[in-house]
Short mmCIF file of C-alpha atoms in Angstrom, two decimals:
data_model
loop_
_atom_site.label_atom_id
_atom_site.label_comp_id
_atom_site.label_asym_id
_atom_site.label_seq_id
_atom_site.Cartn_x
_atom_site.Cartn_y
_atom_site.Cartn_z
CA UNK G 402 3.08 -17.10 -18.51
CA UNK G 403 1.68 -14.87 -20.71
CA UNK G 404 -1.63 -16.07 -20.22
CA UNK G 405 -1.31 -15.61 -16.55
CA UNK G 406 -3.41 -13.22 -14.37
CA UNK G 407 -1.66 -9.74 -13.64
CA UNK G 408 -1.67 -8.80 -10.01
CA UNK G 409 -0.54 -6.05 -8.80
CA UNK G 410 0.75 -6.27 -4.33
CA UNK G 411 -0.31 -2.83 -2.33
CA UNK G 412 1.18 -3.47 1.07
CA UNK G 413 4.04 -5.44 1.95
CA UNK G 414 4.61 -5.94 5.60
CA UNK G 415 4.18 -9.54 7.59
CA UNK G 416 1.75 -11.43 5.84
CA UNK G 417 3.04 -10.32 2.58
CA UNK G 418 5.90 -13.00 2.41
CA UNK G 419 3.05 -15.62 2.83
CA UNK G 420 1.24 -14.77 -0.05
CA UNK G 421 3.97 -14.45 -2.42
CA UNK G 422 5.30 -17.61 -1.71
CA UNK G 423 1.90 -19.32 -2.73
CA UNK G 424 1.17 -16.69 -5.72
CA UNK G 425 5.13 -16.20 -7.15
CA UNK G 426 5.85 -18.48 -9.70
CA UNK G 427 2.60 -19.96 -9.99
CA UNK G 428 1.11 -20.79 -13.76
CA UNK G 429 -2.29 -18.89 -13.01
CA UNK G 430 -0.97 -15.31 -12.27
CA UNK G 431 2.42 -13.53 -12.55
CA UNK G 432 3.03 -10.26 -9.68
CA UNK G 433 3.59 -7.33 -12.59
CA UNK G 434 3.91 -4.55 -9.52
CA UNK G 435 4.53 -4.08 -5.87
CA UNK G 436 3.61 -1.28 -4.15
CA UNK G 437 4.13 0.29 -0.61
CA UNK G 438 4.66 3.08 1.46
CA UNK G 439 8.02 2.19 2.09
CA UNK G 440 9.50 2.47 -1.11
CA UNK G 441 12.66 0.67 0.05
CA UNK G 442 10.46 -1.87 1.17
CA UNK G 443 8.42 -2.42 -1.84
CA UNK G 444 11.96 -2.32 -4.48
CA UNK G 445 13.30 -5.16 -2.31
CA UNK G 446 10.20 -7.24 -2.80
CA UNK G 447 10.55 -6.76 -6.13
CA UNK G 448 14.09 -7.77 -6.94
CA UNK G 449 12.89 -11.06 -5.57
CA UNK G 450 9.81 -11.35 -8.32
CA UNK G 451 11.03 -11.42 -12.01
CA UNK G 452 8.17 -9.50 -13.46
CA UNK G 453 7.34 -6.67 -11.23
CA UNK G 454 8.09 -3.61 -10.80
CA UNK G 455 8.53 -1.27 -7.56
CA UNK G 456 6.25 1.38 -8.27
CA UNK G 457 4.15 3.81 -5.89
CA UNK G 458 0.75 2.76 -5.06
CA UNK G 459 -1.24 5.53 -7.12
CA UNK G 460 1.05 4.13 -10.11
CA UNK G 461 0.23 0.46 -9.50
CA UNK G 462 -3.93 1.55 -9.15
CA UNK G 463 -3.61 2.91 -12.95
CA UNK G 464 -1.25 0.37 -14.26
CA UNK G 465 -2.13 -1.29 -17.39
CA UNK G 466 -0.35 -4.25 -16.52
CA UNK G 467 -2.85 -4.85 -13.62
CA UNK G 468 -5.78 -7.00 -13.85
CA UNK G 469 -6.31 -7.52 -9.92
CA UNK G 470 -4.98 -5.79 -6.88
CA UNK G 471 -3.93 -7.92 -4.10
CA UNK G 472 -4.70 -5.49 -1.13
CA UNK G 473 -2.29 -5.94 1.99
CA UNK G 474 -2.40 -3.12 3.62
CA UNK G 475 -3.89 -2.23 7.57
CA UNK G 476 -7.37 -2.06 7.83
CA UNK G 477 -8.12 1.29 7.85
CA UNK G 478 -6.59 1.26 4.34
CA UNK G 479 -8.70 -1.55 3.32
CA UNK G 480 -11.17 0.97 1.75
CA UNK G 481 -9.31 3.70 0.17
CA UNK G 482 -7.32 1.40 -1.65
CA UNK G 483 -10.01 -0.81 -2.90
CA UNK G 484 -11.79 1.96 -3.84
CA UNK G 485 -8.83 3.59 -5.96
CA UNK G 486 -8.58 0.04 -7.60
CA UNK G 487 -12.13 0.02 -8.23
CA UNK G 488 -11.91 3.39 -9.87
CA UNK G 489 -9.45 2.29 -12.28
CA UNK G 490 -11.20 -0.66 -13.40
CA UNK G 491 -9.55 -3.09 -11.69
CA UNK G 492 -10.77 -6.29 -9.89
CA UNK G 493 -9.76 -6.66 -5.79
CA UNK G 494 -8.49 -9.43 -3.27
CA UNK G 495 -8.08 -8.01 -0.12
CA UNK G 496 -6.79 -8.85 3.63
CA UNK G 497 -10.23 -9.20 5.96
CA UNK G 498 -11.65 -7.41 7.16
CA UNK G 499 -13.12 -5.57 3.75
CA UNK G 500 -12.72 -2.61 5.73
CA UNK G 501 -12.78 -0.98 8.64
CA UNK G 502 -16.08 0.28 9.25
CA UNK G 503 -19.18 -1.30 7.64
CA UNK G 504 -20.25 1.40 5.56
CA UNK G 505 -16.81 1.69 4.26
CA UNK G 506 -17.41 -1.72 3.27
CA UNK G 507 -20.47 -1.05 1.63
CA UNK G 508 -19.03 1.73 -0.14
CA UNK G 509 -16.34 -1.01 -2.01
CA UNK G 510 -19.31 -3.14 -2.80
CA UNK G 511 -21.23 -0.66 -4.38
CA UNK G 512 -18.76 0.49 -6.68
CA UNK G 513 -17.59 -2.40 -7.38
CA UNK G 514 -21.07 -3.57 -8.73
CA UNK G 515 -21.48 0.16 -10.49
CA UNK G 516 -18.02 -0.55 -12.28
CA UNK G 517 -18.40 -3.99 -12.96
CA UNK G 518 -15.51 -5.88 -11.56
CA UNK G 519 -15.15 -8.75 -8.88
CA UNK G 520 -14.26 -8.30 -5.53
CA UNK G 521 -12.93 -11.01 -2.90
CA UNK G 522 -11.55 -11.21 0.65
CA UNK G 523 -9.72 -13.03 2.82
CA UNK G 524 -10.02 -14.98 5.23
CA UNK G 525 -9.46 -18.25 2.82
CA UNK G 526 -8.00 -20.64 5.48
CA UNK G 527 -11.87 -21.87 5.76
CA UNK G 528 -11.40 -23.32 2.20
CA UNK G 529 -8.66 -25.88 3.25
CA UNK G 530 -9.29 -29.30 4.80
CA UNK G 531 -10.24 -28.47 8.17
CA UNK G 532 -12.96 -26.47 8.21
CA UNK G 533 -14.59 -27.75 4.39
CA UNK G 534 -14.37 -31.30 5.76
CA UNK G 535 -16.06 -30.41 8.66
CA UNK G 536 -18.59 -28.90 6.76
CA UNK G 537 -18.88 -32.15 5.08
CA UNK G 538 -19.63 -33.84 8.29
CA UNK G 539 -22.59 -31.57 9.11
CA UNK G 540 -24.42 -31.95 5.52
CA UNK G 541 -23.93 -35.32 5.73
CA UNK G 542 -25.98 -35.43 8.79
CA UNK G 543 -23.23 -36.49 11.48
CA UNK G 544 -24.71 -34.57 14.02
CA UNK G 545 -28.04 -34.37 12.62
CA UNK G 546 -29.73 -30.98 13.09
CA UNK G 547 -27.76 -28.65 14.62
CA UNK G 548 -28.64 -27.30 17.54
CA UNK G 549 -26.08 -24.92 18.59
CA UNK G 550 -22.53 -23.71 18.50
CA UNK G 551 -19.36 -22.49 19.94
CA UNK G 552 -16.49 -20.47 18.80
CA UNK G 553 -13.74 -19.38 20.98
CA UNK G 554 -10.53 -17.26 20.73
CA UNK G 555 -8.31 -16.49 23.38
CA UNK G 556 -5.12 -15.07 23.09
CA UNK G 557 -2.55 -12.81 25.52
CA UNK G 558 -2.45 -10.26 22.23
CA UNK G 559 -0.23 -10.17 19.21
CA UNK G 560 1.82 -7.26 21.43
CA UNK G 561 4.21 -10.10 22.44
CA UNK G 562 5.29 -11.58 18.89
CA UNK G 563 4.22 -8.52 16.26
CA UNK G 564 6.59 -5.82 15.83
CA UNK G 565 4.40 -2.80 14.85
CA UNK G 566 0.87 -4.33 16.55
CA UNK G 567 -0.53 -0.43 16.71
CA UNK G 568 -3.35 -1.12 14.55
CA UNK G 569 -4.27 -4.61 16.89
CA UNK G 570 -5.38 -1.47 19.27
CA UNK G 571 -7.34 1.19 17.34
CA UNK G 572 -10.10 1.68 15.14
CA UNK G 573 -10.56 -1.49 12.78
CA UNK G 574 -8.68 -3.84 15.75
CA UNK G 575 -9.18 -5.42 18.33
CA UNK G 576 -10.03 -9.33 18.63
CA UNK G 577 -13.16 -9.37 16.99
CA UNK G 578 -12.31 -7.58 14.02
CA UNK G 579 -8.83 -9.09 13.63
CA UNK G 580 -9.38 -12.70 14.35
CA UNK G 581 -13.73 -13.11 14.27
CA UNK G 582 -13.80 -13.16 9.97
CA UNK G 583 -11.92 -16.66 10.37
CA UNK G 584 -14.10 -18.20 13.27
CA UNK G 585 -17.54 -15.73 11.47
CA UNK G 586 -16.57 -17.40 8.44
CA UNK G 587 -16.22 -20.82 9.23
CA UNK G 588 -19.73 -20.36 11.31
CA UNK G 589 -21.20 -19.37 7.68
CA UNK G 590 -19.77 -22.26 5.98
CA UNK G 591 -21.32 -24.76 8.85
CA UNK G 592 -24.28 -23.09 9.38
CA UNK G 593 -25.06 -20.50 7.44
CA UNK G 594 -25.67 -16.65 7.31
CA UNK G 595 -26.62 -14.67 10.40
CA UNK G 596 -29.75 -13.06 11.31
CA UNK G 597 -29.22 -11.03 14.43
CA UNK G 598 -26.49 -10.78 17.86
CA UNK G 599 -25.96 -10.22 21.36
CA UNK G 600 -23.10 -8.77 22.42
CA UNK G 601 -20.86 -7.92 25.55
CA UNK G 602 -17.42 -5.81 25.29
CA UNK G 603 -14.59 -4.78 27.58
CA UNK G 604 -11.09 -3.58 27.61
CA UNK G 605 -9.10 -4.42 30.78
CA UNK G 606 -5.58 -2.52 30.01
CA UNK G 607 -5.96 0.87 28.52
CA UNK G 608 -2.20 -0.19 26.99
CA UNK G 609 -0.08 -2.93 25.95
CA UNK G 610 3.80 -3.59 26.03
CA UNK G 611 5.52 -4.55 22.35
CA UNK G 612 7.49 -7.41 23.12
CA UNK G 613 9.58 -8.29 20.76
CA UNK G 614 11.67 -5.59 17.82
CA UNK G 615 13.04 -2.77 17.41
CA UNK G 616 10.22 -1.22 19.66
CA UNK G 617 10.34 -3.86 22.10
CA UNK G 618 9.17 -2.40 25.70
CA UNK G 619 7.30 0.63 23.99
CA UNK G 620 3.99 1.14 25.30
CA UNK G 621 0.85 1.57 23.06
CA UNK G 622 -2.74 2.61 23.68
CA UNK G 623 -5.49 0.18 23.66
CA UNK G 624 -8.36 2.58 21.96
CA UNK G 625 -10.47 -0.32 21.51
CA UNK G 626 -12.32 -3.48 23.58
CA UNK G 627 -10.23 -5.89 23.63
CA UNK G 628 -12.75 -9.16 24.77
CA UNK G 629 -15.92 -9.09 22.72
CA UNK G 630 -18.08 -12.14 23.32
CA UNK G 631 -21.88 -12.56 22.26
CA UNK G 632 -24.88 -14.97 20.48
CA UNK G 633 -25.34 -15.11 16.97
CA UNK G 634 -28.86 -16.17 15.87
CA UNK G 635 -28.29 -18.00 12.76
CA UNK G 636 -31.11 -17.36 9.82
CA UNK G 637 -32.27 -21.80 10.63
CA UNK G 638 -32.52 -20.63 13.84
CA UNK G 639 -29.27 -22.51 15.24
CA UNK G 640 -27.60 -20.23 18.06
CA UNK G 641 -23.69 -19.70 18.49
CA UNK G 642 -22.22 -18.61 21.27
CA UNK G 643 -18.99 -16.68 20.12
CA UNK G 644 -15.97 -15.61 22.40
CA UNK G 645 -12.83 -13.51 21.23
CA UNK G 646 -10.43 -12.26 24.15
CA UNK G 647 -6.68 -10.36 23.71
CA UNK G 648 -6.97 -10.74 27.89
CA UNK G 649 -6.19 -14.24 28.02
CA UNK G 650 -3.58 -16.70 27.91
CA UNK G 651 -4.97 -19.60 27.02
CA UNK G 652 -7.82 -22.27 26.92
CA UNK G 653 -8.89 -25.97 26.82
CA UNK G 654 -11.93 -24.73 24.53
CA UNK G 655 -12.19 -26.51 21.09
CA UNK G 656 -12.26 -23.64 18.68
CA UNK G 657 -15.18 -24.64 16.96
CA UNK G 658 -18.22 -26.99 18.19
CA UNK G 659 -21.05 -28.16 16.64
CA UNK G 660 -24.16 -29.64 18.58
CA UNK G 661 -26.93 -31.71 16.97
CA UNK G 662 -29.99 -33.84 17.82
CA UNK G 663 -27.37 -36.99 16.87
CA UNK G 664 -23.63 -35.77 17.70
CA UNK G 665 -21.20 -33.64 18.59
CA UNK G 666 -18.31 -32.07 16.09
CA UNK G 667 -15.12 -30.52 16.89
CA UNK G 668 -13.86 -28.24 14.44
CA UNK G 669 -9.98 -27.54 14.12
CA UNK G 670 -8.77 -24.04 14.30
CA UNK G 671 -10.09 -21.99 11.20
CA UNK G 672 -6.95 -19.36 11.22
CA UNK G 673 -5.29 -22.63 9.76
CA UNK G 674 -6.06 -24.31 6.34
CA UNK G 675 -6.07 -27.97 8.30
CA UNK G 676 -6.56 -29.57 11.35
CA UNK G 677 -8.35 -32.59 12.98
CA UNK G 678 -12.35 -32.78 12.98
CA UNK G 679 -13.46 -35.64 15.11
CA UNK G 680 -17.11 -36.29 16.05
CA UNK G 681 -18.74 -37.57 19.01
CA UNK G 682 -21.65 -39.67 17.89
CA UNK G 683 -24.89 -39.87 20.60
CA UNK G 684 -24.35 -42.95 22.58
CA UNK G 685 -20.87 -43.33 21.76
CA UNK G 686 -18.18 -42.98 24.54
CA UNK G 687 -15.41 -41.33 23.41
CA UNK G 688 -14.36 -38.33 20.69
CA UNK G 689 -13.62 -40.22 16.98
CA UNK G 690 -11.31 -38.32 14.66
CA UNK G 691 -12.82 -38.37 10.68
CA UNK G 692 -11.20 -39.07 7.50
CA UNK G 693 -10.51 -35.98 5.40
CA UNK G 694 -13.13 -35.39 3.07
CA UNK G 695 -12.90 -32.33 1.65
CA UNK G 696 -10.89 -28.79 1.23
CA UNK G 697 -7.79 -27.67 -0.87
CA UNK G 698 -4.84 -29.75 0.36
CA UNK G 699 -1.87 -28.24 1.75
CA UNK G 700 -3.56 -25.02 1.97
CA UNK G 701 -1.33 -21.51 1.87
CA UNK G 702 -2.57 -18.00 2.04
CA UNK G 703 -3.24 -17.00 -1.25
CA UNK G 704 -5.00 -19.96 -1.76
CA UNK G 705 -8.39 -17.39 -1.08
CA UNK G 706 -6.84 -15.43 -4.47
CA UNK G 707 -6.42 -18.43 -6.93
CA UNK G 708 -9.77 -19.77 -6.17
CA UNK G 709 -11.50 -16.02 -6.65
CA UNK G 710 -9.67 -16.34 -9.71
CA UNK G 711 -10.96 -19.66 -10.98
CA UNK G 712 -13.72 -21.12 -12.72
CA UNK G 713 -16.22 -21.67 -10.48
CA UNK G 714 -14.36 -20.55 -7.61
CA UNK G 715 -14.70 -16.98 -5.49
CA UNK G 716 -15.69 -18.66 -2.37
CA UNK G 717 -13.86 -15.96 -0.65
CA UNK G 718 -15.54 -13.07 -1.89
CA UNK G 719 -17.31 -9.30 -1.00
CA UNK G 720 -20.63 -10.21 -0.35
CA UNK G 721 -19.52 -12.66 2.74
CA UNK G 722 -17.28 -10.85 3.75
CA UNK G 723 -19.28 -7.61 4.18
CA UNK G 724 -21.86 -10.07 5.89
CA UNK G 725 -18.92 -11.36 7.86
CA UNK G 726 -18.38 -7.11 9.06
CA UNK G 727 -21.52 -6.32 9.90
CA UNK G 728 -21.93 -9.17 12.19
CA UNK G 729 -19.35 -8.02 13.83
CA UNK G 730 -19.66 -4.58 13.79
CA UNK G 731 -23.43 -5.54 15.43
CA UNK G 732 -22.06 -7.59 18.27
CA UNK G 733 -20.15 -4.60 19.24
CA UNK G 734 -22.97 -1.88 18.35
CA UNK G 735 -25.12 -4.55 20.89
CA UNK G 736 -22.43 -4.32 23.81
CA UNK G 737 -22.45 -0.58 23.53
CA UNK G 738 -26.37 -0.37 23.18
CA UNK G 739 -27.20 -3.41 25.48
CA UNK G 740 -29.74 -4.54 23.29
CA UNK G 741 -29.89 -7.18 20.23
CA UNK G 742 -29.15 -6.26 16.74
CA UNK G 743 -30.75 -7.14 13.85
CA UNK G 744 -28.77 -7.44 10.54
CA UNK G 745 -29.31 -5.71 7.34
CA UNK G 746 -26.96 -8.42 5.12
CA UNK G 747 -27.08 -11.93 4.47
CA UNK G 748 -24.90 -14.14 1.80
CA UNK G 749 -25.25 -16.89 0.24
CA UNK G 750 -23.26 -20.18 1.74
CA UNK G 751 -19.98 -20.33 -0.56
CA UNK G 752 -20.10 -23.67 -2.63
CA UNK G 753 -18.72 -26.46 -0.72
CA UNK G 754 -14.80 -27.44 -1.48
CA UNK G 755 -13.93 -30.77 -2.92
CA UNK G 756 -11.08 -32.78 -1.88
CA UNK G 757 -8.24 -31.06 -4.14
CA UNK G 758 -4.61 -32.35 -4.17
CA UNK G 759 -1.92 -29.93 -3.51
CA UNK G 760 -0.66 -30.57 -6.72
CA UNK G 761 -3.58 -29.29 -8.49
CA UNK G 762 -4.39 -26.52 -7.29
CA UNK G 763 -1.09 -25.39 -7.01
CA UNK G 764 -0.47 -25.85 -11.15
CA UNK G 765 -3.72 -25.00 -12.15
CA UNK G 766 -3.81 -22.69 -15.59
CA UNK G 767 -4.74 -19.19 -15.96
CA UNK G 768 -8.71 -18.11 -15.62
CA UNK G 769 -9.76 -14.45 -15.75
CA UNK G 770 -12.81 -12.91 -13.42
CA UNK G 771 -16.05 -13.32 -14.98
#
């Protein structure tokens, strides 16, 4: 262990458990400090981690015992605390998206480059065997050249199972931003970085109902659209047509397609590490399920940290992810303007994922940031 990476945890609500089940205990990093608001909060994570300590969040940013800082906070303190990391010298793996506005994001980029240290980003669910094998599929010609795509999302809103869903609802939410970096993602991964959108917006509820905790039946305002649907001209010219909805309550809709000159894929849900792909070859009948191929097995969140972490690895990292924001910030800068909007990013597709046993890259040994 004393090899091991030193991360440091700023933000400890929901998704926090998650990751510290994948990351505690693991040979390639050890959780020195915990962090939070809640300083209650953040000593009872740490009781349960041998080697950290409860400390407040400006303390943890200027720690010496902290290589990386494992952001977890809401979005709208993606930046500021990236930033403070930053300006202590430290590398950062952060919850998508990067941050809440783009040129927040931008801001975390460039000083990040101007001090020198690494920065990464969830989503990493698009590293695990659904989605990587999938991309196998498509570079292996299985649907030949692809001619377009779909992505759909459609969900009633996390009001009814979230305890605190506020932030679903204001500046940084909403369905696009929340759940579009997993299906955005994925879309890079398939078919590469994004050259310009379309996009339509709406809100139908100007609030929700919490349904479930201690503020179950409070109402909450809905400050932002809450169905965002659009095109995405891809830079190889393939078009996606992309729908994310809070004002639904289900659908039929794969979440993923992909349409060639020589087949049809269906891609499994990319909020989830696996998942069946199954392709419908031209002149075939029916929908064929396919072997998996590729991806981290038995994928966990965290997963997204160990690989930034690795040799070779940072598939999850800033530069797609602040392609990943602007995309969507320009799908709902379109809706607003009713016009098409032409990106200033790009990013380079992440290297594809071999077929990785659980057991390895769970165990793997400790690698610093280059």
């Amino acid at each position: 262990m004393g090899d091991a990476h030193r991360v440091g945890v700023v933000g400890l609500g929901v998704i926090s458990g998650t990751y510290l089940d994948t990351l505690a205990g693991h040979p390639a990093v050890r959780v020195t400090a915990v962090a939070d608001l809640d300083a209650a909060r953040a000593a009872a994570a740490a009781t349960a981690l041998p080697d950290a300590r409860a400390l407040t969040v400006e303390e943890l940013l200027s720690s010496p015992d902290v290589d990386t800082v494992l952001n977890l906070t809401t979005p709208a303190a993606h930046a500021g605390i990236a930033l403070g990391a930053i300006a202590h010298g430290k590398h950062v793996y952060g919850e998508k998206p990067l941050a809440a506005g783009l040129e927040d994001a931008r801001a975390v980029m460039t000083a990040a480059a101007q001090a020198g240290v690494r920065v990464g980003c969830a989503p990493d669910t698009v590293l695990g065997t659904g989605v990587q094998t999938a991309r196998a599929a498509v570079e292996a010609g299985s649907v030949g050249r692809p001619q377009f795509a779909s992505a759909v999302m459609v969900t009633p809103g996390h009001e009814r199972w979230h305890p605190h869903p506020d932030f679903y609802y204001t500046a940084g939410g909403g369905p696009l931003l929340d759940m579009g970096p997993y299906y955005l993602s994925a879309l890079v991964h398939l078919l590469g970085p994004v050259r310009a959108v379309t996009g339509a917006a709406g809100r139908l509820r100007a609030e929700r109902v919490i349904g479930s905790g201690p503020r179950a039946g409070e109402r909450i305002p809905v400050e932002v659209d809450s169905h965002v649907s659009g095109v995405l001209e891809h830079v190889d010219g393939t078009l996606t047509t992309l729908t994310t909805s809070f004002d639904g309550v289900a659908t039929t809709a794969a979440p993923i397609e992909v349409h060639g000159e020589r087949g049809s894929l269906c891609v499994p849900d990319p909020n989830r590490f696996d998942g069946e792909v199954r392709l419908h070859a031209l002149g075939d009948t029916q929908w064929h399920p396919l072997p998996v191929a590729a991806g981290y097995e038995d994928g966990a969140r965290g997963l997204g940290l160990l690989d930034f972490l690795a040799p070779g690895g940072g598939r999850a990292n800033g530069e797609l992810a602040l392609h990943v924001l602007e995309t969507m910030t320009a799908l709902l800068r379109s809706a607003a303007e009713g016009r098409r909007v032409e990106l200033t990013t790009s990013a380079a597709v992440p290297a594809p994922v071999p077929w990785t046993a659980a057991a390895d890259w769970k165990g793997r040994s400790a690698p610093s940031p280059a």
